[in-house]
């Protein structure tokens, strides 16, 4: 069994500020972890993923995430927010070879000028 | 690559009518997923296929919903009869399963409104 917890539903930051979106997971097998972004009226796009190897992964648009097994976390960060980062962000976990992804409820990121 | 293709992009229908949503996965992908997204329930997996075979349909809400994948390049999600509570955005996604690269690629979605 696997699950994802994204605490809170909305985060607001100022343009240029640090973005931190939290994700905790549970998985009975070594997990594959993903962050997706959804812009208004669009489908989900992959931001980044962790499968094996380096625990700090870099994605598109300056985002990165670090897999911390001891904390069962995969938090998403970006040093400096841009207005264009305003979107909904989903964390997801896949349990090994199982094809099925389990998504968190998503977090809406707002960026203030 | 054209990505995952869904049609129609928008559908407005009346309660009781049959609705068919269509999906063409990325060529070469062998897994296909149908999701429903609503404000209240977020993103829910309805059903997924591996090599055209339904693997997990536990997310299908009730017998009014059915999905088929007659070949590797086409899938349908049918609602019959439709109800207002079925109004949502329905996403199709595909992936190449069995490898560590198996992230899912999403289509643009079909926005369904049942009046």
mmCIF file of N, CA and C in Angstrom, chain A residues 5-106:
data_model
loop_
_atom_site.group_PDB
_atom_site.id
_atom_site.type_symbol
_atom_site.label_atom_id
_atom_site.label_comp_id
_atom_site.label_asym_id
_atom_site.label_seq_id
_atom_site.Cartn_x
_atom_site.Cartn_y
_atom_site.Cartn_z
ATOM 1 N N UNK A 5 0.870 12.442 1.492
ATOM 2 C CA UNK A 5 0.262 13.508 2.277
ATOM 3 C C UNK A 5 0.863 14.836 1.868
ATOM 4 N N UNK A 6 0.018 15.732 1.425
ATOM 5 C CA UNK A 6 0.422 17.112 1.159
ATOM 6 C C UNK A 6 -0.385 17.983 2.119
ATOM 7 N N UNK A 7 0.274 18.493 3.124
ATOM 8 C CA UNK A 7 -0.428 19.271 4.134
ATOM 9 C C UNK A 7 -0.797 20.647 3.598
ATOM 10 N N UNK A 8 -2.015 21.059 3.932
ATOM 11 C CA UNK A 8 -2.493 22.349 3.461
ATOM 12 C C UNK A 8 -2.925 22.254 2.023
ATOM 13 N N UNK A 9 -3.704 23.222 1.596
ATOM 14 C CA UNK A 9 -4.198 23.227 0.224
ATOM 15 C C UNK A 9 -3.712 24.435 -0.562
ATOM 16 N N UNK A 10 -3.135 25.403 0.148
ATOM 17 C CA UNK A 10 -2.757 26.641 -0.521
ATOM 18 C C UNK A 10 -1.519 27.233 0.118
ATOM 19 N N UNK A 11 -0.572 27.654 -0.716
ATOM 20 C CA UNK A 11 0.629 28.351 -0.259
ATOM 21 C C UNK A 11 0.755 29.634 -1.068
ATOM 22 N N UNK A 12 1.048 30.716 -0.373
ATOM 23 C CA UNK A 12 1.222 32.001 -1.039
ATOM 24 C C UNK A 12 2.606 32.554 -0.710
ATOM 25 N N UNK A 13 3.343 32.951 -1.734
ATOM 26 C CA UNK A 13 4.672 33.529 -1.530
ATOM 27 C C UNK A 13 4.795 34.791 -2.357
ATOM 28 N N UNK A 14 5.759 35.611 -2.001
ATOM 29 C CA UNK A 14 6.053 36.804 -2.800
ATOM 30 C C UNK A 14 6.997 36.454 -3.939
ATOM 31 N N UNK A 15 6.905 37.166 -5.001
ATOM 32 C CA UNK A 15 7.825 36.964 -6.114
ATOM 33 C C UNK A 15 9.260 37.135 -5.618
ATOM 34 N N UNK A 16 10.111 36.181 -5.965
ATOM 35 C CA UNK A 16 11.494 36.216 -5.512
ATOM 36 C C UNK A 16 11.745 35.455 -4.222
ATOM 37 N N UNK A 17 10.702 35.071 -3.541
ATOM 38 C CA UNK A 17 10.852 34.343 -2.282
ATOM 39 C C UNK A 17 11.035 32.859 -2.535
ATOM 40 N N UNK A 18 11.523 32.174 -1.496
ATOM 41 C CA UNK A 18 11.692 30.725 -1.549
ATOM 42 C C UNK A 18 10.327 30.037 -1.631
ATOM 43 N N UNK A 19 10.276 29.030 -2.475
ATOM 44 C CA UNK A 19 9.091 28.180 -2.538
ATOM 45 C C UNK A 19 9.416 26.846 -1.866
ATOM 46 N N UNK A 20 8.561 26.426 -0.938
ATOM 47 C CA UNK A 20 8.708 25.128 -0.283
ATOM 48 C C UNK A 20 7.338 24.471 -0.224
ATOM 49 N N UNK A 21 7.195 23.372 -0.937
ATOM 50 C CA UNK A 21 5.951 22.600 -0.921
ATOM 51 C C UNK A 21 6.272 21.226 -0.348
ATOM 52 N N UNK A 22 5.545 20.867 0.693
ATOM 53 C CA UNK A 22 5.880 19.652 1.438
ATOM 54 C C UNK A 22 5.129 18.426 0.931
ATOM 55 N N UNK A 23 5.814 17.303 0.979
ATOM 56 C CA UNK A 23 5.227 16.023 0.581
ATOM 57 C C UNK A 23 5.816 14.934 1.459
ATOM 58 N N UNK A 24 4.953 14.162 2.095
ATOM 59 C CA UNK A 24 5.369 12.962 2.821
ATOM 60 C C UNK A 24 4.652 11.768 2.229
ATOM 61 N N UNK A 25 5.322 10.646 2.242
ATOM 62 C CA UNK A 25 4.774 9.469 1.587
ATOM 63 C C UNK A 25 4.864 8.272 2.507
ATOM 64 N N UNK A 26 4.125 7.248 2.171
ATOM 65 C CA UNK A 26 4.329 5.939 2.780
ATOM 66 C C UNK A 26 4.285 4.909 1.663
ATOM 67 N N UNK A 27 5.165 3.941 1.780
ATOM 68 C CA UNK A 27 5.237 2.889 0.769
ATOM 69 C C UNK A 27 5.853 1.653 1.393
ATOM 70 N N UNK A 28 5.327 0.508 1.050
ATOM 71 C CA UNK A 28 5.831 -0.743 1.611
ATOM 72 C C UNK A 28 7.049 -1.259 0.845
ATOM 73 N N UNK A 29 7.347 -0.635 -0.267
ATOM 74 C CA UNK A 29 8.521 -0.995 -1.065
ATOM 75 C C UNK A 29 9.264 0.302 -1.393
ATOM 76 N N UNK A 30 10.530 0.201 -1.817
ATOM 77 C CA UNK A 30 11.252 1.430 -2.192
ATOM 78 C C UNK A 30 10.443 2.227 -3.202
ATOM 79 N N UNK A 31 10.215 3.494 -2.904
ATOM 80 C CA UNK A 31 9.293 4.268 -3.741
ATOM 81 C C UNK A 31 9.960 4.948 -4.920
ATOM 82 N N UNK A 32 9.159 5.162 -5.940
ATOM 83 C CA UNK A 32 9.507 6.134 -6.970
ATOM 84 C C UNK A 32 8.611 7.351 -6.694
ATOM 85 N N UNK A 33 9.185 8.540 -6.720
ATOM 86 C CA UNK A 33 8.464 9.738 -6.311
ATOM 87 C C UNK A 33 8.457 10.772 -7.422
ATOM 88 N N UNK A 34 7.384 11.490 -7.520
ATOM 89 C CA UNK A 34 7.173 12.417 -8.626
ATOM 90 C C UNK A 34 6.539 13.709 -8.117
ATOM 91 N N UNK A 35 6.853 14.795 -8.771
ATOM 92 C CA UNK A 35 6.104 16.049 -8.636
ATOM 93 C C UNK A 35 5.588 16.429 -10.019
ATOM 94 N N UNK A 36 4.290 16.727 -10.032
ATOM 95 C CA UNK A 36 3.644 17.212 -11.245
ATOM 96 C C UNK A 36 3.117 18.619 -10.996
ATOM 97 N N UNK A 37 3.020 19.405 -12.077
ATOM 98 C CA UNK A 37 2.434 20.729 -12.000
ATOM 99 C C UNK A 37 1.254 20.804 -12.959
ATOM 100 N N UNK A 38 0.210 21.481 -12.520
ATOM 101 C CA UNK A 38 -0.963 21.665 -13.374
ATOM 102 C C UNK A 38 -1.280 23.153 -13.467
ATOM 103 N N UNK A 39 -1.145 23.702 -14.654
ATOM 104 C CA UNK A 39 -1.535 25.082 -14.899
ATOM 105 C C UNK A 39 -3.030 25.115 -15.207
ATOM 106 N N UNK A 40 -3.672 26.249 -15.021
ATOM 107 C CA UNK A 40 -5.129 26.330 -15.221
ATOM 108 C C UNK A 40 -5.565 25.794 -16.575
ATOM 109 N N UNK A 41 -6.577 24.948 -16.520
ATOM 110 C CA UNK A 41 -7.196 24.385 -17.723
ATOM 111 C C UNK A 41 -6.234 23.532 -18.551
ATOM 112 N N UNK A 42 -5.249 22.950 -17.892
ATOM 113 C CA UNK A 42 -4.326 22.070 -18.587
ATOM 114 C C UNK A 42 -4.192 20.746 -17.853
ATOM 115 N N UNK A 43 -3.557 19.789 -18.522
ATOM 116 C CA UNK A 43 -3.249 18.525 -17.870
ATOM 117 C C UNK A 43 -2.034 18.653 -16.978
ATOM 118 N N UNK A 44 -1.653 17.562 -16.351
ATOM 119 C CA UNK A 44 -0.499 17.566 -15.459
ATOM 120 C C UNK A 44 0.781 17.364 -16.259
ATOM 121 N N UNK A 45 1.818 18.099 -15.853
ATOM 122 C CA UNK A 45 3.131 17.970 -16.470
ATOM 123 C C UNK A 45 4.134 17.527 -15.414
ATOM 124 N N UNK A 46 5.031 16.653 -15.803
ATOM 125 C CA UNK A 46 6.043 16.194 -14.866
ATOM 126 C C UNK A 46 7.070 17.298 -14.616
ATOM 127 N N UNK A 47 7.291 17.602 -13.327
ATOM 128 C CA UNK A 47 8.322 18.566 -12.926
ATOM 129 C C UNK A 47 9.658 17.867 -12.713
ATOM 130 N N UNK A 48 9.604 16.784 -11.947
ATOM 131 C CA UNK A 48 10.807 16.016 -11.634
ATOM 132 C C UNK A 48 10.409 14.687 -11.033
ATOM 133 N N UNK A 49 11.405 13.804 -10.936
ATOM 134 C CA UNK A 49 11.133 12.484 -10.375
ATOM 135 C C UNK A 49 12.382 11.949 -9.680
ATOM 136 N N UNK A 50 12.143 11.092 -8.696
ATOM 137 C CA UNK A 50 13.215 10.329 -8.066
ATOM 138 C C UNK A 50 12.915 8.854 -8.282
ATOM 139 N N UNK A 51 13.902 8.135 -8.810
ATOM 140 C CA UNK A 51 13.738 6.687 -8.956
ATOM 141 C C UNK A 51 14.823 5.983 -8.145
ATOM 142 N N UNK A 52 16.060 6.136 -8.514
ATOM 143 C CA UNK A 52 17.181 5.592 -7.751
ATOM 144 C C UNK A 52 18.344 6.564 -7.868
ATOM 145 N N UNK A 53 19.397 6.331 -7.073
ATOM 146 C CA UNK A 53 20.591 7.151 -7.226
ATOM 147 C C UNK A 53 20.539 8.414 -6.396
ATOM 148 N N UNK A 54 20.998 9.498 -6.970
ATOM 149 C CA UNK A 54 21.124 10.772 -6.259
ATOM 150 C C UNK A 54 19.792 11.184 -5.650
ATOM 151 N N UNK A 55 19.840 11.573 -4.378
ATOM 152 C CA UNK A 55 18.596 11.880 -3.669
ATOM 153 C C UNK A 55 18.121 13.314 -3.912
ATOM 154 N N UNK A 56 19.008 14.168 -4.403
ATOM 155 C CA UNK A 56 18.604 15.523 -4.770
ATOM 156 C C UNK A 56 18.395 15.531 -6.281
ATOM 157 N N UNK A 57 17.169 15.777 -6.664
ATOM 158 C CA UNK A 57 16.856 15.748 -8.095
ATOM 159 C C UNK A 57 16.442 17.136 -8.553
ATOM 160 N N UNK A 58 16.878 17.464 -9.741
ATOM 161 C CA UNK A 58 16.545 18.759 -10.321
ATOM 162 C C UNK A 58 15.543 18.566 -11.443
ATOM 163 N N UNK A 59 14.632 19.500 -11.534
ATOM 164 C CA UNK A 59 13.617 19.405 -12.557
ATOM 165 C C UNK A 59 13.574 20.631 -13.432
ATOM 166 N N UNK A 60 12.455 20.788 -14.090
ATOM 167 C CA UNK A 60 12.301 21.927 -14.986
ATOM 168 C C UNK A 60 11.964 23.185 -14.205
ATOM 169 N N UNK A 61 12.190 24.317 -14.835
ATOM 170 C CA UNK A 61 11.799 25.624 -14.280
ATOM 171 C C UNK A 61 12.463 25.942 -12.947
ATOM 172 N N UNK A 62 13.635 25.374 -12.688
ATOM 173 C CA UNK A 62 14.392 25.709 -11.491
ATOM 174 C C UNK A 62 13.955 24.996 -10.227
ATOM 175 N N UNK A 63 13.047 24.064 -10.329
ATOM 176 C CA UNK A 63 12.594 23.314 -9.148
ATOM 177 C C UNK A 63 13.530 22.153 -8.854
ATOM 178 N N UNK A 64 13.601 21.807 -7.583
ATOM 179 C CA UNK A 64 14.322 20.615 -7.170
ATOM 180 C C UNK A 64 13.634 20.011 -5.961
ATOM 181 N N UNK A 65 13.944 18.746 -5.708
ATOM 182 C CA UNK A 65 13.361 18.042 -4.566
ATOM 183 C C UNK A 65 14.387 17.074 -4.024
ATOM 184 N N UNK A 66 14.311 16.830 -2.740
ATOM 185 C CA UNK A 66 15.249 15.917 -2.100
ATOM 186 C C UNK A 66 14.499 14.760 -1.454
ATOM 187 N N UNK A 67 14.906 13.561 -1.806
ATOM 188 C CA UNK A 67 14.348 12.353 -1.204
ATOM 189 C C UNK A 67 15.065 12.094 0.113
ATOM 190 N N UNK A 68 14.281 12.068 1.197
ATOM 191 C CA UNK A 68 14.835 11.757 2.516
ATOM 192 C C UNK A 68 14.107 10.540 3.052
ATOM 193 N N UNK A 69 14.771 9.417 2.963
ATOM 194 C CA UNK A 69 14.143 8.159 3.362
ATOM 195 C C UNK A 69 13.803 8.160 4.843
ATOM 196 N N UNK A 70 14.721 8.690 5.672
ATOM 197 C CA UNK A 70 14.496 8.662 7.125
ATOM 198 C C UNK A 70 13.287 9.491 7.529
ATOM 199 N N UNK A 71 12.965 10.492 6.728
ATOM 200 C CA UNK A 71 11.823 11.352 7.036
ATOM 201 C C UNK A 71 10.612 11.029 6.145
ATOM 202 N N UNK A 72 10.751 10.071 5.298
ATOM 203 C CA UNK A 72 9.719 9.720 4.294
ATOM 204 C C UNK A 72 9.173 10.983 3.636
ATOM 205 N N UNK A 73 10.091 11.830 3.182
ATOM 206 C CA UNK A 73 9.676 13.102 2.596
ATOM 207 C C UNK A 73 10.275 13.300 1.211
ATOM 208 N N UNK A 74 9.648 14.161 0.463
ATOM 209 C CA UNK A 74 10.113 14.514 -0.882
ATOM 210 C C UNK A 74 9.613 15.930 -1.144
ATOM 211 N N UNK A 75 10.152 16.879 -0.394
ATOM 212 C CA UNK A 75 9.703 18.274 -0.476
ATOM 213 C C UNK A 75 10.232 18.953 -1.727
ATOM 214 N N UNK A 76 9.409 19.800 -2.297
ATOM 215 C CA UNK A 76 9.748 20.530 -3.530
ATOM 216 C C UNK A 76 10.173 21.947 -3.173
ATOM 217 N N UNK A 77 11.271 22.414 -3.763
ATOM 218 C CA UNK A 77 11.741 23.768 -3.484
ATOM 219 C C UNK A 77 12.147 24.484 -4.762
ATOM 220 N N UNK A 78 12.135 25.798 -4.652
ATOM 221 C CA UNK A 78 12.663 26.658 -5.703
ATOM 222 C C UNK A 78 13.177 27.913 -5.017
ATOM 223 N N UNK A 79 14.406 28.325 -5.279
ATOM 224 C CA UNK A 79 14.996 29.432 -4.525
ATOM 225 C C UNK A 79 14.249 30.761 -4.687
ATOM 226 N N UNK A 80 13.721 31.004 -5.880
ATOM 227 C CA UNK A 80 13.137 32.307 -6.151
ATOM 228 C C UNK A 80 11.884 32.140 -7.000
ATOM 229 N N UNK A 81 10.741 32.483 -6.421
ATOM 230 C CA UNK A 81 9.474 32.276 -7.126
ATOM 231 C C UNK A 81 9.273 33.318 -8.225
ATOM 232 N N UNK A 82 8.680 32.838 -9.319
ATOM 233 C CA UNK A 82 8.263 33.711 -10.415
ATOM 234 C C UNK A 82 6.754 33.692 -10.502
ATOM 235 N N UNK A 83 6.201 34.735 -11.063
ATOM 236 C CA UNK A 83 4.745 34.805 -11.227
ATOM 237 C C UNK A 83 4.241 33.599 -12.019
ATOM 238 N N UNK A 84 5.034 33.146 -12.957
ATOM 239 C CA UNK A 84 4.624 32.032 -13.814
ATOM 240 C C UNK A 84 4.575 30.697 -13.073
ATOM 241 N N UNK A 85 5.062 30.666 -11.833
ATOM 242 C CA UNK A 85 5.013 29.423 -11.058
ATOM 243 C C UNK A 85 3.646 29.186 -10.420
ATOM 244 N N UNK A 86 2.772 30.155 -10.503
ATOM 245 C CA UNK A 86 1.441 29.992 -9.918
ATOM 246 C C UNK A 86 0.707 28.858 -10.617
ATOM 247 N N UNK A 87 0.360 27.840 -9.848
ATOM 248 C CA UNK A 87 -0.240 26.622 -10.416
ATOM 249 C C UNK A 87 -0.599 25.705 -9.265
ATOM 250 N N UNK A 88 -1.099 24.527 -9.619
ATOM 251 C CA UNK A 88 -1.330 23.497 -8.608
ATOM 252 C C UNK A 88 -0.249 22.426 -8.747
ATOM 253 N N UNK A 89 0.242 21.972 -7.610
ATOM 254 C CA UNK A 89 1.359 21.030 -7.589
ATOM 255 C C UNK A 89 0.944 19.746 -6.886
ATOM 256 N N UNK A 90 1.243 18.640 -7.537
ATOM 257 C CA UNK A 90 0.870 17.331 -7.014
ATOM 258 C C UNK A 90 2.120 16.484 -6.784
ATOM 259 N N UNK A 91 2.181 15.897 -5.615
ATOM 260 C CA UNK A 91 3.196 14.894 -5.311
ATOM 261 C C UNK A 91 2.577 13.524 -5.538
ATOM 262 N N UNK A 92 3.376 12.579 -6.036
ATOM 263 C CA UNK A 92 2.852 11.245 -6.307
ATOM 264 C C UNK A 92 3.906 10.198 -5.987
ATOM 265 N N UNK A 93 3.451 9.013 -5.620
ATOM 266 C CA UNK A 93 4.352 7.907 -5.300
ATOM 267 C C UNK A 93 3.940 6.676 -6.083
ATOM 268 N N UNK A 94 4.939 5.930 -6.509
ATOM 269 C CA UNK A 94 4.691 4.653 -7.174
ATOM 270 C C UNK A 94 5.506 3.601 -6.439
ATOM 271 N N UNK A 95 4.868 2.494 -6.123
ATOM 272 C CA UNK A 95 5.550 1.455 -5.370
ATOM 273 C C UNK A 95 6.280 0.497 -6.272
ATOM 274 N N UNK A 96 7.529 0.753 -6.575
ATOM 275 C CA UNK A 96 8.362 -0.145 -7.356
ATOM 276 C C UNK A 96 7.829 -0.360 -8.753
ATOM 277 N N UNK A 97 7.693 -1.635 -9.134
ATOM 278 C CA UNK A 97 7.311 -1.950 -10.505
ATOM 279 C C UNK A 97 5.829 -1.754 -10.777
ATOM 280 N N UNK A 98 5.060 -1.573 -9.734
ATOM 281 C CA UNK A 98 3.629 -1.325 -9.908
ATOM 282 C C UNK A 98 3.419 -0.070 -10.751
ATOM 283 N N UNK A 99 2.576 -0.153 -11.752
ATOM 284 C CA UNK A 99 2.392 0.993 -12.633
ATOM 285 C C UNK A 99 1.591 2.106 -11.998
ATOM 286 N N UNK A 100 0.831 1.798 -10.987
ATOM 287 C CA UNK A 100 -0.152 2.738 -10.460
ATOM 288 C C UNK A 100 0.510 3.831 -9.638
ATOM 289 N N UNK A 101 0.147 5.082 -9.950
ATOM 290 C CA UNK A 101 0.600 6.231 -9.171
ATOM 291 C C UNK A 101 -0.466 6.599 -8.155
ATOM 292 N N UNK A 102 -0.030 6.937 -6.957
ATOM 293 C CA UNK A 102 -0.942 7.484 -5.969
ATOM 294 C C UNK A 102 -0.605 8.956 -5.786
ATOM 295 N N UNK A 103 -1.586 9.815 -6.000
ATOM 296 C CA UNK A 103 -1.372 11.259 -5.935
ATOM 297 C C UNK A 103 -1.809 11.819 -4.590
ATOM 298 N N UNK A 104 -1.132 12.879 -4.188
ATOM 299 C CA UNK A 104 -1.613 13.674 -3.079
ATOM 300 C C UNK A 104 -2.759 14.552 -3.545
ATOM 301 N N UNK A 105 -3.344 15.305 -2.603
ATOM 302 C CA UNK A 105 -4.502 16.139 -2.925
ATOM 303 C C UNK A 105 -4.134 17.404 -3.698
ATOM 304 N N UNK A 106 -2.848 17.713 -3.727
ATOM 305 C CA UNK A 106 -2.410 18.889 -4.463
ATOM 306 C C UNK A 106 -2.349 20.133 -3.597
#
